[in-house]
Structures are given as structure tokens and as C-alpha cells.
Coordinates of C-alpha atoms in Angstrom, one line a residue:
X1 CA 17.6 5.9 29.1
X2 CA 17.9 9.3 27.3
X3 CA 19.8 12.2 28.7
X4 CA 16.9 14.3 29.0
X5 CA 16.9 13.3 32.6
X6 CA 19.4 11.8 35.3
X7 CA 18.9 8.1 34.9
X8 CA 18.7 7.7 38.7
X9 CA 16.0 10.2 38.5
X10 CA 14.4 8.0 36.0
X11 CA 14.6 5.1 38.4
X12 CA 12.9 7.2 41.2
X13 CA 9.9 8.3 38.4
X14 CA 9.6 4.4 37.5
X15 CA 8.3 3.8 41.2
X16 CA 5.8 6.4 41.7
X17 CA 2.3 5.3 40.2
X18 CA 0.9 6.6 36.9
X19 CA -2.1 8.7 38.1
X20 CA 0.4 10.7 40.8
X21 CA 3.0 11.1 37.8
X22 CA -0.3 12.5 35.6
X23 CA -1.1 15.0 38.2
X24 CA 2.1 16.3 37.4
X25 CA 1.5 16.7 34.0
X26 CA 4.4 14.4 32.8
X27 CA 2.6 12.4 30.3
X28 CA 4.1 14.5 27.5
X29 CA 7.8 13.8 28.4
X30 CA 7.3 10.6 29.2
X31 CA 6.0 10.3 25.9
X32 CA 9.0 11.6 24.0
X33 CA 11.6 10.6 26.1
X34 CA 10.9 7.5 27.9
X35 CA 8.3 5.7 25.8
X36 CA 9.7 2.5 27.1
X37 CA 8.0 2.5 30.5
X38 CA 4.5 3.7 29.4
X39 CA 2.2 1.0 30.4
X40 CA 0.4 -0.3 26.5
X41 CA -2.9 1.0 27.8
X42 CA -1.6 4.2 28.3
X43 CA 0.6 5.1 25.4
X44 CA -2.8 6.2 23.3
X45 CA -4.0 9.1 25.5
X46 CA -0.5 10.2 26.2
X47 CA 0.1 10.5 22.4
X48 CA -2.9 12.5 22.2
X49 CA -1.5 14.4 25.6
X50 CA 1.7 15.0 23.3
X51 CA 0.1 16.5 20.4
X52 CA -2.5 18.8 22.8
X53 CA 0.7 20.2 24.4
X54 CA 2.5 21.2 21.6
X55 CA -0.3 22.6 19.9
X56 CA -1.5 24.7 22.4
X57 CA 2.1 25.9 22.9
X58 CA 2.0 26.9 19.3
X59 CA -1.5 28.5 19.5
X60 CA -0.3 30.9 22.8
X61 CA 2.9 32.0 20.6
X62 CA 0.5 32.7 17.7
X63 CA -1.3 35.1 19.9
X64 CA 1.6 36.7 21.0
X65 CA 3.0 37.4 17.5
X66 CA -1.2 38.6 16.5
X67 CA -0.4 41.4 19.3
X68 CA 2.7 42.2 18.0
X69 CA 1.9 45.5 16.3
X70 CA -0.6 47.0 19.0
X71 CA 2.2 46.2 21.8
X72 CA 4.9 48.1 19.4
X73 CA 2.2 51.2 18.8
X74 CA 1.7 51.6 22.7
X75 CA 5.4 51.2 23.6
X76 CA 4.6 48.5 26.4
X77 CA 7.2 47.0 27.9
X78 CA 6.1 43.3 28.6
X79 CA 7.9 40.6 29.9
X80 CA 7.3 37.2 29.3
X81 CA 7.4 34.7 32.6
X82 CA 8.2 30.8 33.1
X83 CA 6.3 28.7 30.4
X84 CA 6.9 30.4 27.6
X85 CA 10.0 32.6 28.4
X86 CA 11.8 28.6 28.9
X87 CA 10.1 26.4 26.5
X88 CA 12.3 27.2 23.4
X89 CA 15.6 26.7 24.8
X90 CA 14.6 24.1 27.9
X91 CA 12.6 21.8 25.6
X92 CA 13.8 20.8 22.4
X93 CA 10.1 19.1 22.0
X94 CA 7.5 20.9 22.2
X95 CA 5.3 18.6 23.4
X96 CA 7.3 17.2 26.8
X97 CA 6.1 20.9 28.4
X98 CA 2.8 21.2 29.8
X99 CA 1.7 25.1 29.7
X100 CA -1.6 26.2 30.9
X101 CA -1.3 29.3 30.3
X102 CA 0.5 32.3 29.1
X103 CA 2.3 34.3 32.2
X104 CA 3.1 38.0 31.4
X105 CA 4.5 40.9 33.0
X106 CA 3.5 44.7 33.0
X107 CA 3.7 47.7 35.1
X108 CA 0.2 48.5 36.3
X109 CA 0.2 52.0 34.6
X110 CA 0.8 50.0 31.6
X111 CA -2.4 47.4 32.4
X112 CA -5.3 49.2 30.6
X113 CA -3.8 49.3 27.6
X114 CA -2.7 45.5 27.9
X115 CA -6.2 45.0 28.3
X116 CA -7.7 46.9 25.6
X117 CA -5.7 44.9 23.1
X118 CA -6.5 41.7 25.0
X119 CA -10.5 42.7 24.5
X120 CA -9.6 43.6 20.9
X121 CA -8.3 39.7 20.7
X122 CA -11.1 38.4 22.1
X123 CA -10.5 38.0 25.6
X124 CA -12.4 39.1 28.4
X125 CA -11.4 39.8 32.3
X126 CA -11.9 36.1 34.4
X127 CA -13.4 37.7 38.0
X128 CA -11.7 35.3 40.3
X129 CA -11.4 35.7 43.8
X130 CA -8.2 37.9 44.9
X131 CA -6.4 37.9 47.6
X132 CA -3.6 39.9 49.2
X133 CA -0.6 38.2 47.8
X134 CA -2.1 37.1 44.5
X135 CA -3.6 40.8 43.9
X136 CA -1.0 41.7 41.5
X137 CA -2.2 39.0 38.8
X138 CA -5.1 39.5 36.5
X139 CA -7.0 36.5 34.2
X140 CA -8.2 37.1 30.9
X141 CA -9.2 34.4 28.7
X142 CA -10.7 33.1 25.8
X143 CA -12.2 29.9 23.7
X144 CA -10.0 29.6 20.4
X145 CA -11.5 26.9 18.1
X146 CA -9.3 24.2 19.6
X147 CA -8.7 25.2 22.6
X148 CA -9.7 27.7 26.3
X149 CA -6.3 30.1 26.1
X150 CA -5.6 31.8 29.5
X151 CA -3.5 34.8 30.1
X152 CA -2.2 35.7 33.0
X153 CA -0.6 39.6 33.4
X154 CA 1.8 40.2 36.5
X155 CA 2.6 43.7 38.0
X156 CA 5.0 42.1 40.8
X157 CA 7.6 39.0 40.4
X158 CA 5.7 38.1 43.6
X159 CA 3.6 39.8 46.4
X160 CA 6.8 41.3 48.4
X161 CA 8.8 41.8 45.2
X162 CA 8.5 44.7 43.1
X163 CA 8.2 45.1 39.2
X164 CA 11.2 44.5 37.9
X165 CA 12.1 46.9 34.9
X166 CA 16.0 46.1 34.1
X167 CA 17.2 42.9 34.0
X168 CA 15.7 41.7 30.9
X169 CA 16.8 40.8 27.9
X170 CA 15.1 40.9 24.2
X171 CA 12.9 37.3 23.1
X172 CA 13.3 35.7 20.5
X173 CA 10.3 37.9 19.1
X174 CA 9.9 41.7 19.7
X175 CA 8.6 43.3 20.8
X176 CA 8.8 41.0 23.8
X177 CA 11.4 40.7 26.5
X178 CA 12.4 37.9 29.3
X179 CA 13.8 38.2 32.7
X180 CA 18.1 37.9 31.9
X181 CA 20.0 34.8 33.0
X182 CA 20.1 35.5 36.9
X183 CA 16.5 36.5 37.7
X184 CA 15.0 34.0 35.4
X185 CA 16.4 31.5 37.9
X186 CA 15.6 33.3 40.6
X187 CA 11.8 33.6 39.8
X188 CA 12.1 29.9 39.0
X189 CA 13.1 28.7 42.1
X190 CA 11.0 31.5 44.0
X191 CA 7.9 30.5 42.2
X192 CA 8.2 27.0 42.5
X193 CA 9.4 27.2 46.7
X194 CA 8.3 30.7 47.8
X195 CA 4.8 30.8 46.1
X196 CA 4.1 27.2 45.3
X197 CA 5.8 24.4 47.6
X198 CA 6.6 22.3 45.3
X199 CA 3.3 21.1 44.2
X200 CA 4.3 20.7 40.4
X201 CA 7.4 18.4 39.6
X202 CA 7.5 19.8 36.1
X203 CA 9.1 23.4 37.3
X204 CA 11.6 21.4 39.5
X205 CA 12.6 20.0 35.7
X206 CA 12.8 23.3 34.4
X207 CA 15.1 24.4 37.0
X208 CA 17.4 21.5 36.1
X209 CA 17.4 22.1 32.7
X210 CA 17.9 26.1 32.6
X211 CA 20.7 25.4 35.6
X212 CA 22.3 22.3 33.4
X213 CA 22.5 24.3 30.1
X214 CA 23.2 27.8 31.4
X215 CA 25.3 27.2 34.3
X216 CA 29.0 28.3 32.9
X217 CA 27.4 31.2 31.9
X218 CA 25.4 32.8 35.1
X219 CA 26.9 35.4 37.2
X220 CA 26.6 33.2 40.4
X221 CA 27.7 36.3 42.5
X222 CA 25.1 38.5 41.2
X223 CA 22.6 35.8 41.5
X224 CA 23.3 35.7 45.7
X225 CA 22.9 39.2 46.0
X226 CA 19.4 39.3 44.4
X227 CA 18.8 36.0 46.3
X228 CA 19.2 37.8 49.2
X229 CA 17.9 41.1 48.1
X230 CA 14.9 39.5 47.5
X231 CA 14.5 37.3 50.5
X232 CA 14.7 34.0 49.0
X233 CA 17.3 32.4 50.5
X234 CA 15.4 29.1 52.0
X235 CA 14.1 28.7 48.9
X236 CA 17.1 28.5 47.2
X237 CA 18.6 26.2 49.9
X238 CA 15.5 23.9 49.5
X239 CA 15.7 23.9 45.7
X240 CA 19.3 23.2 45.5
X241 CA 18.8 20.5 48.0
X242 CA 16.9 18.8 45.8
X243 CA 18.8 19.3 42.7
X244 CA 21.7 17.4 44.6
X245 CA 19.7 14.1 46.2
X246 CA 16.8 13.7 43.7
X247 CA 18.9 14.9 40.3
X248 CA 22.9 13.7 41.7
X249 CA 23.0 17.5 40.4
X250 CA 26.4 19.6 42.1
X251 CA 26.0 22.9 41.1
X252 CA 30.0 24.2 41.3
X253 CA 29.5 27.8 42.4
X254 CA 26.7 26.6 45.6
X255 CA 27.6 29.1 48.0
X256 CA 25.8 28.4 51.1
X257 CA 26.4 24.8 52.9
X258 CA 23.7 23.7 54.9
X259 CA 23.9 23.3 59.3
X260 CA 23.9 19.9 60.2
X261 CA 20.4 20.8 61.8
X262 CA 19.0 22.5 58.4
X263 CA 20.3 19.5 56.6
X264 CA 18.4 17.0 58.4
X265 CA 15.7 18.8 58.4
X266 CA 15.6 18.9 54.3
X267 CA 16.7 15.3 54.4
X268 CA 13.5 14.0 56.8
X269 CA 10.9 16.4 55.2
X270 CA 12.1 17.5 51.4
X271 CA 11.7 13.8 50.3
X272 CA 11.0 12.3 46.7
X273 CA 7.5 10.9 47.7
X274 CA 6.8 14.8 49.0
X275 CA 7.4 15.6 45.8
X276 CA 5.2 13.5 44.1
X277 CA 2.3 14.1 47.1
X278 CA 2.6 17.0 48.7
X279 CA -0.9 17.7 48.6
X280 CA -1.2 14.0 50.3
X281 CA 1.3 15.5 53.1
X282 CA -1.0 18.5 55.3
X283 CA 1.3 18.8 58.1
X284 CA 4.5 18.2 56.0
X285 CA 3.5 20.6 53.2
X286 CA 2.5 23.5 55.6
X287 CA 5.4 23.2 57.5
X288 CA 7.5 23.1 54.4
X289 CA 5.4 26.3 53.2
X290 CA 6.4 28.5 56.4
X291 CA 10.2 27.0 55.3
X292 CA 10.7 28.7 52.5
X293 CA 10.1 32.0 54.0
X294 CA 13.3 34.0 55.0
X295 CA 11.4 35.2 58.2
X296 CA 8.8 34.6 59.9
X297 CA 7.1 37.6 59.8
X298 CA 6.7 37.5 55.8
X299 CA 5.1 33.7 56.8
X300 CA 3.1 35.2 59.0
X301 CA 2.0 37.7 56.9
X302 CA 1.3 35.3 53.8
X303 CA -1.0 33.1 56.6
X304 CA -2.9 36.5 57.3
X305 CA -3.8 38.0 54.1
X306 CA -4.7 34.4 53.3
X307 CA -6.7 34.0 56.8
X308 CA -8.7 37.9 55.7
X309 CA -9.7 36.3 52.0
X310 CA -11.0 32.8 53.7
X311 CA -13.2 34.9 56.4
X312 CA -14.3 37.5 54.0
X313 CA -15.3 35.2 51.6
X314 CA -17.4 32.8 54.3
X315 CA -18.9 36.1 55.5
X316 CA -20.1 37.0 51.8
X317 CA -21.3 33.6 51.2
X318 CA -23.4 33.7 54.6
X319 CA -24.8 37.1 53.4
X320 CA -25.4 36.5 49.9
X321 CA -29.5 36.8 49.7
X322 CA -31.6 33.7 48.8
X323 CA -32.4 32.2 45.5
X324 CA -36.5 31.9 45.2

């Protein structure tokens, strides 16, 4: 088995069916890296899965470098978020990453002018329905020759954390900049946990591989302070959790140690077939949902503004006039 992955996590992916593994967009690393257990039938589309992935990488870093000049001339600051901020240094191929989009962040005074050279490239605003904690993220996309290339621009890490403006560190492109070391890791696990619950196995990966290769040199202590600065302190308990059972991965400088109670809790609910079906598991996943939350007011809060959008969108869709 290649290193890529912990062979016992191998053994665990080997179980779960093929159509569950594709909804995690997988087929690309399983095409690279563990060829050997790709049903014959298969192996075709998720060569041509492969190929898709690393060229639509390629074509979102194209359009990056194509703004290069404009985002120089206006002296924005933007930060480049998961997908892309990781890929170069988490994924040797290409291809093993599935990326749907291109995730940026910008303060909102800084927005228009994103958008103007966004429009200049071809873009155009998506009008999606918002939401209290997703208002801080706008869609713009476009239809390149080969492919549909979404954008996605940030003005909040998430809906109770501010815009971040230090911590960064240069890309391997300017004028472009990523979060540094310790808040990369914490957005990871926040946006997997916190915003997500775990319904993509592909950013648990991610996680592994940023914690794997970078782990001697993060400042662990700084990284508990924002942790709890930032409220995200079940979600790092759940995500180390599973870096430990699923991944046999001990990180050395863990600094909280689960109760007995919180720990069976993890070990009955945070299981590998959740993993793989959350969206399978209704009771399991919202429970796991208000879990992650530091308090249960900030739960109660997320189920609220959600509760306002669901309401106010029946209520338009009961008032919308008549098609003759």
C-alpha cells in the first residue's frame, strides 16, 4: 500500500462501497495511489476523473495569475482559503484533490473592486439564497471552454469569526497570500467540524496531511489560544479524535484529554461509517452538528438564523404571483 495513507485507513476505505466513496470525491486518489483496488469497470471513468481534477486545478491557478496585475494595481490584500492554499504542498499529484471551486478572502471594503476585476474576467455574480451565517460569502462564476469555474470571496473565516488581516503568509505567487501555519489548521478543522460536520472525507485527509508534514514545525501553544479565542474547541476535540481511531494518528503536543463521558460519546457517535454517511445518519449528524459548538447559545443561534431563511423563503415562495 503506498504511504499516502495509513494502511489501516486503507483497510477501513476497502469496506465502504464505491458509490459512498464517490460521493466523497475520492476517485482521483484512489486512482493514483491505490489503483490496485479499483474494481476493472471502474478504472476508465476514474482515469478520466483524474485528468478533470488536475486540469481544472490548473485552469483556477491560471485565473489567478490572469488577475495578477489588477490585484497588484488596487493593493488588495487577498487570501487564498483550503483547496488551493493546500493543494501544492498536501498533494504531490494534482489530480488525487477534488476542488470545486476557488475559496478567497477579502475585507468587504475591498469587495467592489474584487468584483470589478472578476466582471472584467468574465464572471458574473451567482444570486443564491443567503442566509445569516453564510452572508459573508459571495459566488461569482463563469463557463471557460472546458470547464464551469466558481469563485467564492470570504469577508469572515466563518459567521462568528472576524476577518482575519495578520497571520498570513506570502503564496507561492504574489500578489496572493495564505492563512500561516496555525490558522490554516485551525480554519481546516473549523470548516470541516464547525461549518460542515464532516460531510466530506476528503478535508479530514487534508487535515492529516498538513498535520503529518508540518507538525514539528507549528506553534502548538499559539494554536490553543486561537482554538480557544475562536471558540473551536469541540471541534478540535472531535477532529483529533478521529485523527487518532480512524488514521492510528498521535499528534505529540494534544493538549486536551478527553472525560471518560466525552470520550464515549465520540467513540458511540464519531464512527467510520458516520463518516462515510452522515447524510444517511439525521439524528446522529444533527446531534453531532450542535457538538461541535463551544456553547449552546452559538448552536442555538446557527439553528435560528437557519430557522429565519427556511420560513422566509416558504413565505416568498407562497407569495410569489402565478405563472399564466
Amino acid at each position: 500500500m503506498h504511504h499516502f495513507l495509513p494502511t489501516n485507513l486503507v483497510h477501513e476505505i476497502q469496506k465502504v462501497d464505491f458509490q459512498t466513496l464517490e460521493e466523497h470525491f475520492l476517485e482521483g486518489l484512489l486512482f493514483k495511489y491505490f489503483p490496485a483496488i479499483i474494481p476493472m469497470e471502474r478504472r476508465k471513468n476514474y482515469y478520466r476523473l483524474w485528468v478533470a481534477r488536475w486540469n481544472k486545478i490548473r485552469l483556477l491557478e491560471n485565473e489567478l495569475l490572469s488577475w495578477q496585475a489588477e490585484i497588484k494595481a488596487q493593493d488588495l490584500q487577498v487570501v487564498l482559503l483550503k483547496g488551493m492554499a493546500l493543494v501544492h504542498t498536501l498533494y504531490p499529484d494534482l489530480g488525487s484533490r477534488y476542488m470545486s471551486d476557488l475559496d478567497l478572502l477579502i475585507g468587504p471594503n475591498s469587495l467592489p473592486d474584487l468584483e470589478r476585476i472578476l466582471i472584467n474576467h468574465g464572471y458574473h455574480p451567482v444570486k443564491d439564497s443567503k442566509w445569516k451565517a453564510n452572508r459573508h460569502k459571495m459566488t461569482y462564476e463563469k463557463q471557460s471552454p472546458d470547464a464551469i469555474l466558481i469563485i467564492e470571496v470570504h469577508s469572515r473565516l466563518f459567521f462568528h469569526v472576524d476577518l482575519v488581516t495578520t497571520d498570513l503568509l506570502p503564496w507561492i505567487y504574489s500578489p496572493y497570500k495564505i492563512l500561516n501555519i496555525e490558522m490554516n489548521l485551525l480554519h481546516m478543522i473549523g470548516h470541516v467540524a464547525f461549518s460542515h460536520t464532516f460531510i466530506k472525507f476528503f478535508w479530514l485527509i487534508d487535515i492529516y496531511r498538513f498535520i503529518s508534514l508540518n507538525e514539528q514545525n507549528i506553534n502548538w501553544n499559539y494554536f490553543f489560544k486561537l482554538i480557544e479565542k475562536y471558540r473551536l474547541k469541540n471541534s478540535y476535540a472531535m477532529v483529533f479524535f478521529i485523527l487518532k481511531h480512524f488514521f492510528k494518528y498521535q499528534i505529540a503536543h494534544e493538549k486536551t484529554s478527553l472525560t471518560w463521558f466525552k470520550k464515549t460519546i465520540y467513540q458511540h457517535l464519531l464512527t467510520f461509517s458516520f463518516l462515510m454517511e452522515n447524510q444517511n445518519l439525521k439524528i446522529r449528524y444533527i446531534l453531532i452538528k450542535h457538538l461541535t459548538k463551544d456553547h449552546l447559545w452559538t448552536a442555538i443561534k446557527y439553528d435560528f438564523y437557519w430557522l429565519i431563511d427556511y420560513l422566509n423563503q416558504q413565505l416568498k415562495q407562497k407569495t410569489r404571483p402565478l405563472q399564466k
